[in-house]
């Protein structure tokens, strides 16, 4: 049984690209670049050369003797503890903080009943809160011990009287907004990079066939609409193959996350799962169908790759726009504005995937965007097929918008 | 006889097709018929509308008016897929291997998956390309590339073949090979329509010729028919003494005297033996040479 022309063309596009060195390089290097780019800030912050904030400790009570070292170890990643002689006094210490010689100072009164934390504005407030949370129980225990020695009470009795209630700590998985935003950005950028790569590949394929003269042979064997459909499907299949390979690698990384935690966190730090991967592929396919059609229009308007560089800019601008919008969307993924812009077909692939990565898009929103994006992609394909057919034998200067409009109407 | 009278016998017919680009009428109500087993040469100067005509036949361009018929029925996409086509703009996938390229176009032309491999092997053998099957097409010589393109046009055993300038850029060895290949199609009952500037090759291979000029078919027929209608026969004789003054030739004959030599030209409709008898009666001839008109001369007379 003979195969349909679009299937033959799709197969050729798929096989020839699968065997190309650029596919292998793109598949291997693409995620590495993204992982490195997204990990770099965290890595730089945690690198040995990075200086943690310095916290001076003046312990007039001596209650921290033997305890402060544990605190220092516990918070060592975030703060450097510096023991300071009590003689220096509060004013001197405040001056050191104001001059940024120290980032913060903890002062404990001689009876251990009062503690003061003086911090510079540059220190992370959360880190200081954690430090306070660690110091408070230690000070409390030291104070109980100190007061027991002053009263005719057995220390055990004091301990029973002041015993705190037993607490049970249960930790629940929840979305870390910063990490979710980072993950959403990475997913959005992957969509952008692949749509741009494969969209441009479609345009190049159209132009190269025109410039190389093989297109007339193709047109004698199949209808233009079949040729264009086969080309778009074949290149989309290569993109899906690349996604599946990346998903497989990501799955392996997640499984072995214990040893590869640092690598896995930036990309798969969220409980993303198969649903997000499927959505990512679906939005790639729909977004690719839309942009490949638009790039095919650009390719149909010119007869050389040099001319194509100028003609494709409006299409690429539509693809770049959501790169700027995605920064806004990840900061307020459930805002009305984010909901609206993520429904615009040319923005939907990147922005909706970013919102999905943050668990901020409802099923209804996703369904609506899929319908709108599919309809727009279909309309763009029909438009592209008309331009492709009319412009495919054109030689010389690029077609003007007026000519393209005439081709579409004819 | 109308151009469509033979449509029932099968083959390719054009029924008054026209094409206009802007203000220029490139093809003007063109009708012709190429029956099975016929090699039809469409000859014409540059810009005559030959390539546009072939593109309309193949559905690459849509005619403004008129119809393309295959076996008497309007040709649709499936009919065209079964035709063979060698376009004027030569093109192959540069980085694709010879066999792979043949297989791709075979599948695109509708050959079933199981038949693709034998078809590719057959054409590789037929064109002597077996040793080059894995060679990229941009590594082939120009002649080899053209043979490969011809194989692509014919790999699916079409019953209608359209060849646009099949001899362009070929050396004499490859020309002979292409002529042999095209001639074999006639024996297989294929309807072949070709365009060419190469009159010698057209004369060697075509059994029907049409002259296209400014989109209009000026004349068509067998080469002999066209010669007799439009060609001039030239007879050169040498007399032993001076050329006789009274030759008693009709007024429509052109004469030119050079020493003892005389050249007489007349329309090829008149049989030469009558002229030879008159010239012989006028004086004693020592030698004579009769030259029949070639297609080039006929072509020039028609288009001028």
XYZ file of C-alpha atoms in Angstrom:
714
model
C 0.000 0.000 0.000
C 1.347 3.393 -0.936
C 1.743 6.073 1.674
C 0.059 9.458 1.556
C 2.325 12.213 0.186
C 2.271 14.176 3.448
C 3.413 11.046 5.307
C 6.287 10.508 2.860
C 7.407 14.129 3.236
C 7.047 13.985 7.027
C 9.162 10.847 7.177
C 11.918 12.405 5.086
C 11.976 15.531 7.235
C 12.044 13.423 10.390
C 14.722 10.950 9.336
C 17.040 13.503 7.760
C 16.929 15.673 10.870
C 17.205 12.775 13.281
C 20.481 11.781 11.620
C 21.898 15.284 11.639
C 24.646 16.340 14.009
C 22.676 19.462 14.952
C 19.873 17.339 16.446
C 22.321 15.406 18.602
C 24.075 18.565 19.739
C 20.792 20.368 20.421
C 19.429 17.429 22.405
C 22.540 17.144 24.552
C 23.566 20.759 24.911
C 20.141 22.435 25.155
C 19.144 21.172 28.601
C 22.687 21.523 29.901
C 22.707 25.188 28.982
C 19.337 25.707 30.657
C 20.328 23.783 33.791
C 23.582 25.673 34.103
C 21.871 28.995 33.470
C 19.153 28.349 36.020
C 21.560 26.874 38.599
C 24.201 29.538 38.288
C 22.730 32.063 40.748
C 22.244 29.451 43.471
C 25.649 27.931 42.813
C 27.360 31.297 42.948
C 25.587 32.095 46.211
C 26.709 28.826 47.791
C 30.218 28.780 46.439
C 33.152 28.827 48.924
C 34.051 32.331 47.923
C 30.675 33.746 48.923
C 30.804 35.533 52.312
C 28.021 34.697 54.772
C 26.781 37.540 57.014
C 28.835 37.956 60.229
C 26.935 37.986 63.554
C 28.701 39.114 66.699
C 27.658 37.467 70.027
C 28.162 39.208 73.403
C 27.133 36.717 76.079
C 27.391 38.475 79.456
C 25.558 35.593 81.173
C 27.790 32.796 79.932
C 24.682 30.726 79.254
C 25.785 29.956 75.728
C 29.041 28.364 76.780
C 29.002 24.999 75.136
C 25.777 25.739 73.259
C 26.701 28.501 70.873
C 28.982 26.220 68.946
C 25.967 24.070 67.969
C 24.114 27.141 66.885
C 27.112 28.209 64.868
C 27.239 24.851 63.147
C 23.488 24.807 62.483
C 23.416 28.183 60.848
C 26.925 28.124 59.444
C 25.639 28.106 55.896
C 23.804 31.328 56.492
C 25.669 33.237 59.226
C 29.182 33.477 60.670
C 29.151 33.598 64.497
C 31.817 35.819 66.105
C 32.247 35.766 69.921
C 32.942 39.241 71.243
C 34.141 40.233 74.784
C 31.353 41.879 76.842
C 33.643 44.813 77.697
C 33.107 46.357 74.262
C 29.559 47.371 75.121
C 26.424 48.059 73.133
C 27.443 51.370 71.578
C 30.634 50.005 70.110
C 28.786 46.999 68.731
C 26.089 49.194 67.200
C 28.816 51.247 65.544
C 30.355 48.091 64.085
C 26.968 47.107 62.618
C 26.359 50.618 61.270
C 29.807 50.574 59.644
C 29.044 47.073 58.250
C 32.043 45.539 60.018
C 29.408 43.179 61.398
C 26.034 42.404 59.879
C 24.307 41.785 63.227
C 24.950 41.517 66.960
C 23.269 39.378 69.640
C 23.617 40.715 73.198
C 22.594 38.587 76.201
C 22.182 40.289 79.613
C 24.193 39.056 82.633
C 21.159 37.309 84.162
C 20.242 35.725 80.788
C 16.725 37.177 81.059
C 17.037 39.579 78.151
C 18.494 39.288 74.708
C 18.812 41.938 72.057
C 19.362 41.425 68.339
C 20.822 44.374 66.419
C 20.891 43.764 62.685
C 21.966 45.701 59.614
C 19.408 46.118 56.865
C 21.456 44.023 54.403
C 21.007 40.793 56.373
C 18.322 38.395 55.215
C 15.481 38.811 57.794
C 14.556 35.135 57.437
C 18.095 34.076 58.390
C 17.942 36.314 61.470
C 14.540 34.875 62.415
C 15.987 31.382 62.169
C 18.932 32.418 64.358
C 16.538 33.820 66.960
C 14.478 30.672 66.820
C 17.571 28.602 67.598
C 18.847 30.873 70.389
C 15.567 31.268 72.292
C 15.218 27.685 73.620
C 18.896 27.622 74.555
C 18.596 30.840 76.493
C 15.446 29.568 78.155
C 17.106 26.356 79.285
C 20.156 28.174 80.524
C 17.930 30.612 82.443
C 15.997 27.804 84.150
C 19.251 26.204 85.180
C 20.593 29.522 86.487
C 17.456 30.360 88.519
C 17.218 26.877 89.986
C 20.577 27.379 91.560
C 19.324 30.598 93.235
C 16.137 29.067 94.746
C 15.674 26.190 97.222
C 14.226 24.035 94.488
C 15.293 20.798 93.091
C 16.299 21.291 89.469
C 14.222 18.277 88.505
C 11.139 19.828 90.053
C 11.759 23.054 88.199
C 12.144 21.127 84.977
C 8.842 19.283 85.538
C 7.022 22.501 86.403
C 8.299 24.305 83.350
C 8.195 21.439 80.906
C 6.771 22.610 77.580
C 4.004 20.642 75.864
C 5.107 17.873 73.556
C 4.973 19.013 69.939
C 4.804 16.885 66.906
C 6.096 18.362 63.697
C 4.493 17.265 60.437
C 6.020 18.542 57.232
C 3.785 18.911 54.151
C 4.987 19.378 50.556
C 4.012 22.833 49.408
C 4.974 25.093 46.585
C 7.940 27.279 47.229
C 7.002 30.429 45.256
C 10.573 31.350 44.379
C 11.456 27.878 43.236
C 8.164 27.500 41.361
C 8.825 30.755 39.530
C 12.294 29.600 38.620
C 10.928 26.284 37.369
C 8.201 28.062 35.393
C 10.775 30.313 33.770
C 12.860 27.317 32.754
C 9.838 25.548 31.273
C 8.775 28.699 29.446
C 12.283 29.195 28.088
C 12.426 25.592 26.874
C 9.182 26.219 24.965
C 10.553 29.453 23.545
C 13.861 27.883 22.501
C 12.261 24.870 20.829
C 9.531 26.874 19.084
C 12.131 29.284 17.747
C 14.525 26.504 16.703
C 11.948 24.394 14.911
C 10.003 27.348 13.533
C 13.143 28.675 11.898
C 13.981 25.150 10.710
C 10.645 25.066 8.891
C 11.312 28.384 7.215
C 14.822 27.288 6.218
C 13.487 24.033 4.781
C 10.969 25.948 2.638
C 13.569 28.437 1.401
C 16.245 25.816 0.742
C 13.865 23.748 -1.366
C 12.977 26.846 -3.361
C 16.568 27.996 -3.753
C 17.799 24.484 -4.572
C 15.155 23.989 -7.261
C 13.872 20.698 -5.847
C 10.525 22.249 -5.016
C 9.227 21.973 -8.584
C 9.893 18.256 -8.527
C 8.035 18.037 -5.232
C 5.107 20.074 -6.509
C 4.739 17.729 -9.439
C 4.361 14.836 -6.992
C 2.134 16.264 -4.289
C -0.199 19.135 -3.568
C 1.366 22.148 -1.839
C -0.869 21.621 1.164
C 0.427 18.033 1.509
C 4.028 19.186 1.196
C 3.562 21.859 3.842
C 1.644 19.533 6.165
C 4.318 16.849 5.815
C 7.078 19.327 6.459
C 5.411 20.720 9.581
C 4.526 17.279 10.934
C 8.002 15.873 10.279
C 9.748 18.729 12.020
C 7.216 18.681 14.881
C 7.926 14.972 15.334
C 11.593 15.710 15.724
C 10.741 18.275 18.382
C 8.523 15.785 20.214
C 11.303 13.197 20.014
C 13.656 15.698 21.597
C 11.149 16.435 24.361
C 10.662 12.737 25.061
C 14.419 12.240 25.269
C 14.710 15.143 27.692
C 11.781 13.797 29.730
C 13.467 10.383 29.909
C 16.695 11.960 31.105
C 14.788 14.063 33.646
C 13.021 10.935 34.901
C 16.361 9.203 35.396
C 17.647 12.259 37.273
C 14.579 12.334 39.536
C 14.896 8.646 40.295
C 18.531 9.055 41.255
C 17.861 12.413 42.885
C 19.625 11.526 46.088
C 22.984 11.686 44.428
C 22.103 14.289 41.855
C 20.075 16.626 43.985
C 21.989 19.727 43.052
C 21.488 19.068 39.377
C 17.849 18.117 39.630
C 16.568 20.885 41.861
C 16.523 23.757 39.383
C 14.746 21.806 36.684
C 12.523 19.395 38.506
C 12.282 20.902 41.936
C 8.499 20.848 41.798
C 6.220 17.861 41.872
C 5.817 18.332 38.126
C 4.986 14.823 37.023
C 3.759 13.348 33.807
C 0.878 15.812 33.498
C 3.135 18.804 33.126
C 5.414 16.947 30.708
C 2.391 16.020 28.578
C 1.096 19.589 28.698
C 4.525 20.849 27.713
C 4.600 18.544 24.675
C 1.014 19.400 23.743
C 1.688 23.136 23.897
C 4.879 22.634 21.931
C 2.984 20.814 19.167
C 0.149 23.354 19.042
C 2.497 26.319 19.339
C 4.801 24.833 16.747
C 1.900 24.304 14.324
C 1.038 27.975 14.678
C 4.555 29.378 14.432
C 5.728 26.902 11.780
C 2.827 28.062 9.604
C 3.790 31.686 10.145
C 7.454 30.909 9.419
C 6.370 28.999 6.305
C 4.590 32.161 5.155
C 7.869 34.034 5.640
C 9.728 31.315 3.708
C 7.156 31.405 0.925
C 7.705 35.140 0.473
C 11.422 34.948 -0.314
C 13.750 33.021 -2.573
C 16.966 33.093 -0.538
C 17.997 32.624 3.075
C 19.555 36.092 3.075
C 16.179 37.665 2.311
C 14.508 35.404 4.854
C 16.554 36.980 7.670
C 14.557 40.182 7.320
C 11.168 38.747 6.487
C 10.934 36.461 9.517
C 11.525 39.239 12.065
C 7.819 40.040 12.634
C 7.139 36.360 13.367
C 10.128 36.104 15.676
C 8.952 39.261 17.469
C 5.655 37.498 18.235
C 7.672 34.636 19.689
C 9.954 36.879 21.730
C 7.131 38.963 23.261
C 6.102 36.261 25.775
C 9.725 36.009 26.925
C 9.236 39.427 28.481
C 5.711 38.686 29.635
C 6.713 35.463 31.369
C 8.622 37.459 34.024
C 5.425 39.244 34.894
C 3.337 36.072 34.742
C 5.523 34.133 37.195
C 5.282 36.940 39.741
C 1.477 37.002 39.594
C 0.411 33.802 37.835
C -3.209 33.980 39.013
C -3.790 37.651 38.277
C -6.424 38.685 35.758
C -3.779 40.093 33.442
C -1.831 36.818 33.510
C -5.014 34.881 32.745
C -5.786 37.133 29.783
C -2.344 37.244 28.174
C -1.897 33.499 28.542
C -5.027 33.008 26.386
C -3.592 34.974 23.449
C -2.644 32.235 20.957
C 0.866 33.437 20.120
C 1.648 33.819 23.842
C -0.226 30.782 25.154
C 2.438 28.078 24.656
C 5.040 29.801 26.825
C 2.819 31.558 29.316
C 0.364 28.730 29.927
C 3.183 26.247 30.474
C 4.798 28.696 32.892
C 1.518 29.035 34.783
C 1.013 25.274 34.761
C 4.507 24.837 36.180
C 3.373 27.057 39.071
C 0.137 25.123 39.456
C -1.720 28.355 38.736
C -3.897 27.465 35.743
C -7.299 25.815 35.991
C -8.456 22.978 33.744
C -10.992 25.304 32.136
C -8.338 27.849 31.279
C -6.122 25.179 29.776
C -8.994 23.741 27.740
C -9.953 27.176 26.428
C -6.395 28.028 25.444
C -5.994 24.653 23.693
C -9.155 25.243 21.657
C -8.194 28.819 20.742
C -4.618 27.847 19.939
C -5.738 24.884 17.787
C -8.184 27.035 15.827
C -5.574 29.737 15.283
C -2.992 27.139 14.231
C -5.429 25.642 11.727
C -6.285 29.047 10.276
C -2.586 29.925 10.038
C -1.889 26.648 8.264
C -4.520 27.355 5.609
C -3.170 30.845 5.155
C 0.395 29.482 4.918
C -0.653 26.873 2.348
C -2.023 29.625 0.076
C 1.144 31.692 0.354
C 3.307 28.588 -0.023
C 1.509 27.613 -3.203
C 1.616 31.064 -4.774
C 5.105 32.032 -3.678
C 6.921 28.793 -4.122
C 8.011 29.467 -7.709
C 8.708 33.120 -7.064
C 12.225 34.331 -7.801
C 14.012 37.587 -7.104
C 13.009 40.171 -4.532
C 10.829 39.231 -1.555
C 7.087 39.516 -1.980
C 5.471 42.648 -0.624
C 2.702 42.434 1.993
C 0.320 43.586 -0.747
C 1.291 40.643 -2.957
C 0.924 38.243 -0.050
C -2.559 39.550 0.652
C -3.423 39.010 -3.012
C -2.104 35.425 -2.855
C -4.247 34.756 0.198
C -7.369 36.157 -1.469
C -6.865 34.280 -4.761
C -9.306 16.620 -37.182
C -9.570 18.461 -33.823
C -6.748 18.099 -31.315
C -9.055 16.094 -29.062
C -10.165 13.517 -31.549
C -7.436 11.197 -30.304
C -8.244 11.733 -26.641
C -10.220 8.516 -26.543
C -7.077 6.665 -27.565
C -5.435 7.799 -24.341
C -2.598 10.151 -23.612
C -2.395 13.811 -22.777
C -4.540 16.600 -24.178
C -4.570 20.330 -23.638
C -7.841 22.027 -24.367
C -7.447 25.742 -25.028
C -5.386 26.502 -21.965
C -4.349 30.089 -21.299
C -2.219 31.788 -18.693
C -1.615 35.462 -18.088
C 0.974 37.011 -15.753
C -0.130 40.594 -15.199
C -0.501 42.222 -18.596
C 1.429 39.506 -20.426
C -0.467 36.617 -22.014
C 2.122 33.865 -21.649
C 0.041 31.032 -23.075
C -2.858 31.778 -25.370
C -5.582 29.201 -25.928
C -3.188 26.342 -26.517
C -4.535 22.981 -27.628
C -2.565 19.855 -28.466
C -2.734 16.116 -28.056
C 0.020 13.653 -27.227
C -1.190 10.126 -27.750
C 0.297 7.024 -26.159
C 3.520 5.964 -27.888
C 4.115 9.465 -29.252
C 7.072 11.719 -28.513
C 5.847 15.270 -28.960
C 8.446 18.055 -29.098
C 7.214 21.495 -28.116
C 9.725 23.892 -29.657
C 9.909 27.618 -29.288
C 12.181 30.543 -28.512
C 12.876 31.731 -24.965
C 9.742 33.185 -23.421
C 7.455 31.326 -25.801
C 5.514 29.844 -22.874
C 6.859 26.289 -22.996
C 7.753 25.953 -19.316
C 4.538 27.674 -18.224
C 2.611 25.177 -20.348
C 4.360 22.232 -18.724
C 3.790 23.687 -15.255
C 0.084 23.991 -16.003
C 0.020 20.387 -17.167
C 1.614 19.336 -13.887
C -0.746 21.475 -11.818
C 2.078 23.618 -10.483
C 0.410 26.617 -12.079
C -3.313 26.819 -12.569
C -4.483 27.825 -16.059
C -6.686 30.908 -16.263
C -8.778 29.089 -18.851
C -8.861 25.670 -20.429
C -8.432 22.101 -19.268
C -5.693 19.504 -19.082
C -6.962 16.015 -19.923
C -5.419 12.664 -19.218
C -7.002 9.819 -21.141
C -9.845 12.146 -22.045
C -10.682 13.119 -18.464
C -9.704 16.324 -16.627
C -6.426 15.612 -14.829
C -6.624 15.757 -11.022
C -3.913 15.567 -8.370
C -3.845 11.763 -8.492
C -3.446 11.778 -12.296
C -0.572 14.196 -12.018
C 1.050 12.106 -9.308
C 1.176 9.283 -11.848
C 2.785 11.446 -14.524
C 6.555 11.736 -14.844
C 8.082 15.215 -14.785
C 11.553 16.576 -15.346
C 11.350 20.288 -14.497
C 13.462 22.951 -16.126
C 14.773 24.108 -12.744
C 16.979 21.169 -11.858
C 17.090 20.394 -8.182
C 17.918 17.550 -5.856
C 18.414 17.287 -2.112
C 22.127 18.035 -2.035
C 23.019 15.962 1.030
C 20.785 13.017 0.260
C 22.212 9.823 -1.199
C 21.353 8.685 -4.737
C 19.390 5.586 -3.736
C 17.688 7.355 -0.849
C 16.631 10.159 -3.163
C 15.180 7.733 -5.671
C 13.342 5.902 -2.891
C 11.879 9.135 -1.530
C 10.478 10.276 -4.852
C 9.273 6.766 -5.663
C 7.260 6.749 -2.435
C 6.038 10.284 -3.116
C 4.816 9.150 -6.537
C 2.771 6.444 -4.906
C 4.912 3.323 -5.271
C 4.082 0.912 -2.477
C 6.659 0.356 0.252
C 7.393 -3.180 -0.906
C 7.979 -2.055 -4.512
C 10.240 0.881 -3.765
C 13.436 -1.115 -3.249
C 13.181 -3.160 -6.486
C 12.322 -0.016 -8.456
C 15.342 1.810 -7.056
C 17.621 -1.144 -7.831
C 16.274 -1.363 -11.396
C 16.926 2.299 -12.136
C 20.335 2.283 -10.509
C 21.276 -0.577 -12.842
C 19.623 1.002 -15.866
C 21.551 4.241 -15.491
C 24.799 2.668 -14.330
C 24.494 4.361 -10.945
C 24.709 1.194 -8.856
C 28.220 2.006 -7.643
C 27.129 5.484 -6.634
C 24.011 4.544 -4.690
C 25.313 5.954 -1.401
C 26.956 8.972 -2.964
C 25.474 12.357 -2.045
C 23.867 13.997 -5.040
C 26.022 17.120 -4.746
C 29.038 14.868 -5.252
C 27.794 13.703 -8.673
C 28.806 15.241 -11.996
C 26.246 17.460 -13.723
C 25.479 14.743 -16.250
C 24.991 12.143 -13.544
C 22.716 14.487 -11.627
C 20.605 14.950 -14.720
C 20.381 11.198 -15.257
C 19.317 10.835 -11.637
C 16.608 13.461 -12.148
C 15.422 11.631 -15.225
C 15.270 8.432 -13.195
C 13.226 10.256 -10.559
C 10.805 11.347 -13.300
C 10.430 7.804 -14.586
C 10.827 5.579 -11.513
C 7.092 5.019 -11.074
C 6.608 3.860 -14.695
C 4.359 6.748 -15.719
C 2.186 6.558 -18.824
C 2.544 10.299 -19.456
C 5.987 11.914 -19.241
C 6.746 15.644 -19.332
C 10.377 16.628 -19.922
C 11.458 20.267 -19.836
C 14.722 20.730 -21.745
C 16.043 17.210 -21.102
C 19.242 17.745 -23.125
C 20.410 21.015 -21.599
C 23.949 20.939 -20.272
C 24.679 17.357 -21.317
C 27.759 16.153 -23.178
C 27.255 14.091 -26.377
C 27.628 10.795 -24.504
C 24.896 11.665 -22.036
C 22.723 13.139 -24.804
C 22.879 9.811 -26.655
C 21.950 8.011 -23.449
C 18.978 10.278 -22.796
C 17.775 9.933 -26.404
C 17.976 6.174 -26.042
C 16.012 6.324 -22.811
C 13.295 8.590 -24.242
C 13.010 6.466 -27.366
C 12.479 3.396 -25.232
C 9.457 5.123 -23.642
C 7.805 5.317 -27.048
C 8.160 1.569 -27.392
C 6.485 1.140 -24.020
C 3.463 3.140 -25.170
C 4.210 6.180 -23.037
C 2.982 9.622 -24.125
C 6.023 11.931 -23.981
C 5.880 15.713 -24.221
C 9.248 17.458 -24.214
C 10.527 20.951 -24.784
C 13.956 21.700 -26.154
C 16.108 24.220 -27.952
C 18.231 21.410 -29.363
C 16.768 20.938 -32.861
C 19.073 18.074 -33.760
C 17.960 16.111 -30.722
C 14.327 16.996 -31.356
C 14.695 15.762 -34.917
C 16.306 12.564 -33.674
C 13.740 11.700 -31.040
C 10.386 13.429 -31.782
C 7.790 12.000 -34.072
C 5.517 15.006 -33.655
C 6.519 18.629 -33.255
C 4.726 21.846 -32.325
C 6.148 25.333 -32.683
C 5.140 27.646 -29.843
C 5.717 31.362 -30.156
C 4.408 34.064 -27.797
C 2.119 31.509 -26.220
C 0.485 30.492 -29.489
C 0.957 27.235 -31.343
C 2.112 28.435 -34.779
C 2.399 25.034 -36.413
C 2.445 21.357 -35.554
C 2.792 18.031 -37.289
C 5.348 15.357 -38.030
C 8.833 16.663 -38.857
C 8.356 15.595 -42.525
C 4.998 17.290 -42.659
C 6.443 20.526 -41.268
C 9.385 20.378 -43.646
C 7.079 19.983 -46.604
C 4.848 22.810 -45.402
C 7.430 25.316 -44.255
C 10.893 24.165 -45.376
C 12.855 25.292 -48.416
C 14.631 22.655 -50.498
C 18.027 23.802 -51.748
C 19.643 22.370 -54.898
C 23.212 23.322 -55.788
C 24.494 22.391 -59.287
C 27.814 23.025 -61.047
C 27.841 23.363 -64.877
C 30.784 22.397 -67.043
C 30.642 25.794 -68.731
C 28.934 28.964 -67.562
C 25.524 28.889 -65.865
C 22.874 28.956 -68.654
C 20.951 32.207 -68.936
C 17.580 30.654 -69.674
C 16.693 28.136 -66.948
C 12.917 28.260 -67.440
C 12.283 28.111 -63.646
C 9.007 29.178 -62.009
C 8.941 32.638 -60.465
C 8.590 31.366 -56.863
C 12.058 29.789 -56.964
C 15.047 31.744 -55.644
C 18.334 31.461 -57.574
C 21.869 32.516 -56.761
C 24.808 32.268 -59.171
C 28.419 31.904 -58.004
C 30.830 31.316 -60.947
C 29.792 28.062 -62.593
C 27.729 27.149 -59.576
C 24.003 27.745 -59.175
C 21.873 27.416 -56.016
C 18.098 27.091 -56.389
C 15.703 27.174 -53.406
C 12.000 26.425 -53.492
C 9.220 25.417 -51.232
C 9.563 21.816 -50.202
C 6.060 21.008 -51.510
C 7.396 20.724 -55.068
C 9.180 17.422 -55.908
C 12.937 17.943 -56.688
C 13.145 15.650 -59.748
C 11.166 18.138 -61.854
C 13.642 20.949 -61.018
C 16.667 18.741 -61.666
C 15.262 17.778 -65.090
C 14.801 21.467 -66.047
C 18.320 22.427 -64.948
C 19.830 19.453 -66.755
C 18.018 20.387 -69.963
C 19.440 23.932 -69.794
C 23.115 22.872 -69.764
C 25.587 20.092 -68.975
C 25.904 19.608 -65.193
C 29.058 18.135 -63.676
C 27.743 17.742 -60.110
C 24.691 18.483 -57.964
C 23.757 18.388 -54.256
C 20.254 18.320 -52.862
C 19.742 19.621 -49.292
C 16.515 18.949 -47.467
C 15.405 21.514 -44.830
C 16.165 20.820 -41.163
C 13.838 21.534 -38.242
C 15.982 24.516 -37.318
C 15.265 26.157 -40.654
C 11.597 25.260 -40.472
C 11.429 26.574 -36.921
C 13.052 29.866 -37.904
C 10.734 30.310 -40.834
C 7.677 29.646 -38.705
C 8.562 31.897 -35.770
C 9.911 34.709 -37.996
